[in-house]
CSV table of C-alpha atoms in Angstrom, one decimal:
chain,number,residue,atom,x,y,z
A,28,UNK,CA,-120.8,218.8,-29.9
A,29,UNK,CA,-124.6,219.4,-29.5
A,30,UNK,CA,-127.3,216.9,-29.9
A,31,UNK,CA,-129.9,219.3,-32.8
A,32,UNK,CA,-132.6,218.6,-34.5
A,33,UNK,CA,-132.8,219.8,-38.5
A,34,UNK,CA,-133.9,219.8,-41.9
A,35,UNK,CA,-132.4,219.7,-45.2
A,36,UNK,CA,-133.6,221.3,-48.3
A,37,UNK,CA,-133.3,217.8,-49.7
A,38,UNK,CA,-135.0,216.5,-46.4
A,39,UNK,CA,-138.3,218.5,-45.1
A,40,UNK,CA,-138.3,215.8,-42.0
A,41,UNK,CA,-136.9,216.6,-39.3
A,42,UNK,CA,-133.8,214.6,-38.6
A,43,UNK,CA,-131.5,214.0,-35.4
A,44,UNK,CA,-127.8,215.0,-35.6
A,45,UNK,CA,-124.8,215.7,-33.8
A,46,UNK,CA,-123.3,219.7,-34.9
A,47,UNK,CA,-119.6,220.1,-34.7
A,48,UNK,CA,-118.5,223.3,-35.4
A,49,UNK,CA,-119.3,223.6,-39.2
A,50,UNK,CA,-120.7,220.5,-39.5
A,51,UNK,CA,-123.9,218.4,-39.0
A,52,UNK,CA,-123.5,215.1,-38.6
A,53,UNK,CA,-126.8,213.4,-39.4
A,54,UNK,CA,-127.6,210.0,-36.7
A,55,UNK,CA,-128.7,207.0,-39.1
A,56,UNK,CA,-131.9,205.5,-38.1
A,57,UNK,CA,-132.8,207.7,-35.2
A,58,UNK,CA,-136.1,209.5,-36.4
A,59,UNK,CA,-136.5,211.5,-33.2
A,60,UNK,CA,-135.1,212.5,-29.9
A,61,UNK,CA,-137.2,210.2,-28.2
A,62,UNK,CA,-135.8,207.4,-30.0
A,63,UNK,CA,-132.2,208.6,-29.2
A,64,UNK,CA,-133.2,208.8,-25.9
A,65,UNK,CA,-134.5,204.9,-25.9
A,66,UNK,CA,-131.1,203.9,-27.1
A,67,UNK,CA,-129.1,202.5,-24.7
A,68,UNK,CA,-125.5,204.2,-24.4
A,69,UNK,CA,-123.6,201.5,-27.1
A,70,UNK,CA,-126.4,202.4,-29.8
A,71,UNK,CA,-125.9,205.9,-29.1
A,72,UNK,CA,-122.3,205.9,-29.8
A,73,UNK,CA,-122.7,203.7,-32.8
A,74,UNK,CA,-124.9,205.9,-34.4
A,75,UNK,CA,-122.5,208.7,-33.7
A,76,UNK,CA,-120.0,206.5,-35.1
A,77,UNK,CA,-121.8,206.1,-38.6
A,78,UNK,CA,-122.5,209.9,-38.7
A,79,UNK,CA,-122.6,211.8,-42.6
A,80,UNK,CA,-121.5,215.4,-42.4
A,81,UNK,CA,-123.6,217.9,-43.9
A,82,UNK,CA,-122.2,221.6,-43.7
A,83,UNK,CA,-123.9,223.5,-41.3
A,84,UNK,CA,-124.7,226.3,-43.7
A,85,UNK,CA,-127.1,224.1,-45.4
A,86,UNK,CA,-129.3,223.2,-42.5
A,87,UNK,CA,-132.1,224.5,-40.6
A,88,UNK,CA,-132.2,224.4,-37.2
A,89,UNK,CA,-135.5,223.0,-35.7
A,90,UNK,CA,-136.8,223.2,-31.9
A,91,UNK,CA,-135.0,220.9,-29.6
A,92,UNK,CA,-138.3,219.1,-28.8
A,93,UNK,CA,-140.9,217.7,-31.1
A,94,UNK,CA,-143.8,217.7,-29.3
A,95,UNK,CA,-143.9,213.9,-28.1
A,96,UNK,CA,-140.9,214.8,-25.2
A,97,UNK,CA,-142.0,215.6,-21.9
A,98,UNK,CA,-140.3,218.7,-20.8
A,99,UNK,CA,-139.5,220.2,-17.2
A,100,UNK,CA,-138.7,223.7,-16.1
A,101,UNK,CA,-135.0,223.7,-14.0
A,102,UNK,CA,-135.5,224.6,-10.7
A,103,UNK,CA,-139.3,224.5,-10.8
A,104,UNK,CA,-141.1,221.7,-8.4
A,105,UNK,CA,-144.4,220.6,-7.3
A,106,UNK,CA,-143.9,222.6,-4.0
A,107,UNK,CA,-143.5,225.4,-5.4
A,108,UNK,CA,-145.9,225.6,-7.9
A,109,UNK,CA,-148.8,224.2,-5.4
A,110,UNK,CA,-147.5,227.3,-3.0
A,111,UNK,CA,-148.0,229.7,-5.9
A,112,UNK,CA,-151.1,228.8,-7.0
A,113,UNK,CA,-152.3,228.6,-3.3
A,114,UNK,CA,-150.9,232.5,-3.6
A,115,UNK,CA,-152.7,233.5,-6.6
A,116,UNK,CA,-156.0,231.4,-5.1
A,117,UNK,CA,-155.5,233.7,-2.0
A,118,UNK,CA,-155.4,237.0,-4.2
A,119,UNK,CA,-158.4,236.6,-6.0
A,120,UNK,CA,-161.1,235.8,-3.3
A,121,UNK,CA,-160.3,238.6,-1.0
């Protein structure tokens, strides 16, 4: 199961959803990631629980982030970057 974000052609929001296989399973009353991310773990699984499947042929498949979650890089720190811009500070005064 993934966690998706879509759009119907009955729907032009985005929605949150759960896609199975063949399926989309659309979460009721979760508007965005964020919000499914402010839920604690029992309203979670009963919004999985209340699901409606819509075959994944009829869907579009959005970006997994909307523009209001924060995103980090894996394996990317502060340390690192600071060195590398220290690097590239370096470079371009000699």
């Amino acid at each position: 199961m993934d966690i998706i974000r879509y759009r119907t052609s009955e729907s032009p929001a985005a929605l949150v959803g759960v896609r199975d296989e063949e399926q989309v399973f659309g979460l009721p009353g979760v508007p965005s990631l964020a919000a499914l991310w402010a839920l604690p773990l029992a309203g979670i699984r009963q919004r999985v629980r209340e699901r409606a499947a819509v075959p994944a042929a009829d869907v579009t498949l959005l970006p997994p982030v909307d523009g209001r979650t924060e995103v980090w890089a894996a394996g990317v720190t502060y340390v690192i970057s600071r060195e590398a811009r220290v690097e590239e500070s370096e470079r371009s005064a000699s």
